[in-house]
């Protein structure tokens, strides 16, 4: 097995995660991008788990990854469902227009 | 007998005050006058027993305050000083009572008036008979209170209200000094009894009293603070402005306040504290100078007053100055002697003035009187007796005390002694001048009043005449008859009541001063009287020319306006305190600092800041995500770099960051 330097992979993970975060923060228009960013962050976390699971030679990381995958799938399903319901009500999914919790 | 003397005026006061509507004005008058007459007789007995036989009485009634070291009893001590004061107070007061029954007979509130008069007498008796400073202070405040009630007797008059408040406030300034003095006495002596305090005073010579890291000589500071009290009560220069204004009360009140009771309390206090003052030469000097200045100042102001009662009021002020500087020269017996004599002839003068005022339909301006000699002959003769006694006409009462005061002043052979002799002699000249002026303008000049008033002028009824007649007798003779007893050389009349340090004793020196200086005050006062008489009889035009000349106008204004003391007090002191009270203590401190750092400022700051913080929640999702990112980064970062912060940076600096972060958010929105 080719031993890749773990720092290289960890850098990629952090980069992925940061891209997800920046996608959350900087995106002001499209709510789908928000959901995609969340998925990206979850993926980065998963990758992190896997890398450390292999690095530490421990199965628990893999189990967690499986759980997180499931949770991510359900979460994106519920999120998209909320979106469709919301779209039915407001006829828009533009982020600028979603401003209802302001007192 | 001794307690009856004190309680009788109180009982009559209570009865007349609370049950006046049942016993009626006549009943109240009869009751109070008869009670006071009994009191006078009692006080004569006491005088005989205590002062003449020489048997001081000490009555310890009951404990009042008994707390660890602090022990105050209701105790009454009757020594010569008390006995003589009792006699003066009750004698003059009873005559004033009798006089008031006639003078105030048309007033609807006669029972109230008689009640106040009796209460005044009661408090004055408490003051003079007390055996400790606290009980003395009860009387001291009581006479202040009664002076307020009496000056304000005609409570519908705004001037009377203002005068009463002024009297109360100026007295209170002095009382504050007195309280501080008593407190220092307690702090250092651990006692407020006269007996204890005066017995151990010699041990405290040279002792220091430290207050705010400043060292004071103990006895001097006590003496100074007690003297402040005396200044307020006895209307010495500085706190004298209430006395002339107190003329707003009815005339018998002026007679009571200015002749026998209230103003004498200050002199009484100094005389009572003689064992203390003897050990503080500094304060004796201060007292002398203050008294001499008062004597001279009041005499000059009296010259050009046009109000009949104000002239007499300023003469009171002036005579009090004489008494005080006599005490300051360590001649307490002489001061008290003058106090006694002055009480008689000043009561006579005031009551006589009341009789005049009564005769001319309550007109007080001397310029609108004149020619009353033929119309009110009895009052005229009484006023002449009073005035001659006041100016120290030879062989009348005033002569015996005033000349002795001036003799001992010269015989002191010190700077302040000569200073007070000089001012006192000039004051005697001026006193004679204005007394004669008063007599001339009121009785001798051509009538200046309205015809309707002049036609109805007549001598008052028998009560007023009796009071005047009785007062005129001691005004003539008391000085001659009691001189040897009270201030005679080597008299043992005073017993232990007054104490004079042997090195301060100068009565014998005073007997052997140069003849010129003995005769000078008499010559000055006689020439003052003559000059005044001649000027007002023959030189009216000259006086008028002088008065209307440039310099004359200045002098007239200066003296008529009382050296501008009232003006200065009102415009600088009074206004300053009013402005200070409104601008500084109310607007800046109360409504400003306290509110801003207190409830108002705090609540507005909190609500403003919390509004700003809640404004951070814009409602946009990306703002929330950004703040989540920021905060989690901060938390993780702090945790990560804790070791670094811990070692090199004081964590308290984050408090500043936190507080500034509250101000970073701008208020505009």
Coordinates of N, CA and C in Angstrom, one line a residue, chain A residues 21 24-25 27-28 31 34 95-96 98-99 101-102, chain B residues 614-615 617-626 629:
Chain A
X21 N -18.0 25.9 3.9 CA -18.3 27.0 4.9 C -18.5 28.3 4.1
X24 N -21.6 28.6 2.3 CA -22.7 28.9 3.2 C -22.7 30.4 3.4
X25 N -21.5 31.0 3.7 CA -21.5 32.4 4.1 C -21.6 33.3 2.9
X27 N -22.7 32.8 -0.2 CA -23.8 32.7 -1.1 C -25.0 33.4 -0.6
X28 N -25.5 34.3 -1.5 CA -26.6 35.1 -1.0 C -27.9 34.9 -1.9
X31 N -30.6 29.0 -2.6 CA -30.7 28.1 -1.4 C -30.2 26.7 -1.7
X34 N -26.7 26.5 -0.9 CA -26.5 26.3 0.6 C -26.6 24.8 0.9
X95 N -32.9 33.4 -1.6 CA -32.5 33.6 -0.2 C -32.8 35.0 0.3
X96 N -32.6 36.1 -0.6 CA -32.9 37.4 -0.1 C -34.3 37.6 0.4
X98 N -36.2 35.3 1.8 CA -36.5 34.6 3.0 C -36.0 35.4 4.2
X99 N -37.0 36.1 4.7 CA -36.6 36.9 5.9 C -37.8 37.1 6.7
X101 N -37.9 35.7 10.1 CA -37.8 35.7 11.6 C -37.3 37.0 12.2
X102 N -37.2 38.0 11.3 CA -36.9 39.3 11.9 C -38.0 39.9 12.7
Chain B
X614 N -29.6 43.4 19.4 CA -30.6 42.6 18.7 C -30.7 43.1 17.2
X615 N -30.2 44.2 16.9 CA -30.1 44.6 15.5 C -29.2 43.8 14.7
X617 N -29.3 40.8 14.6 CA -30.1 39.7 14.0 C -30.9 40.2 12.9
X618 N -30.3 40.2 11.7 CA -31.0 40.9 10.5 C -32.1 40.0 10.0
X619 N -32.1 38.7 10.2 CA -33.1 37.9 9.6 C -32.6 37.2 8.3
X620 N -31.4 37.6 7.8 CA -30.9 36.9 6.6 C -30.1 35.7 7.0
X621 N -30.3 34.6 6.3 CA -29.7 33.4 6.8 C -28.1 33.5 6.7
X622 N -27.6 34.1 5.6 CA -26.2 34.2 5.4 C -25.5 35.0 6.5
X623 N -26.2 36.0 7.1 CA -25.7 36.7 8.2 C -25.5 35.8 9.4
X624 N -26.6 34.9 9.6 CA -26.5 34.0 10.8 C -25.3 33.0 10.6
X625 N -25.2 32.5 9.4 CA -24.1 31.6 9.1 C -22.8 32.2 9.3
X626 N -22.7 33.5 8.9 CA -21.4 34.2 9.1 C -21.1 34.4 10.6
X629 N -20.0 31.1 12.0 CA -18.6 30.9 11.6 C -17.6 31.7 12.4

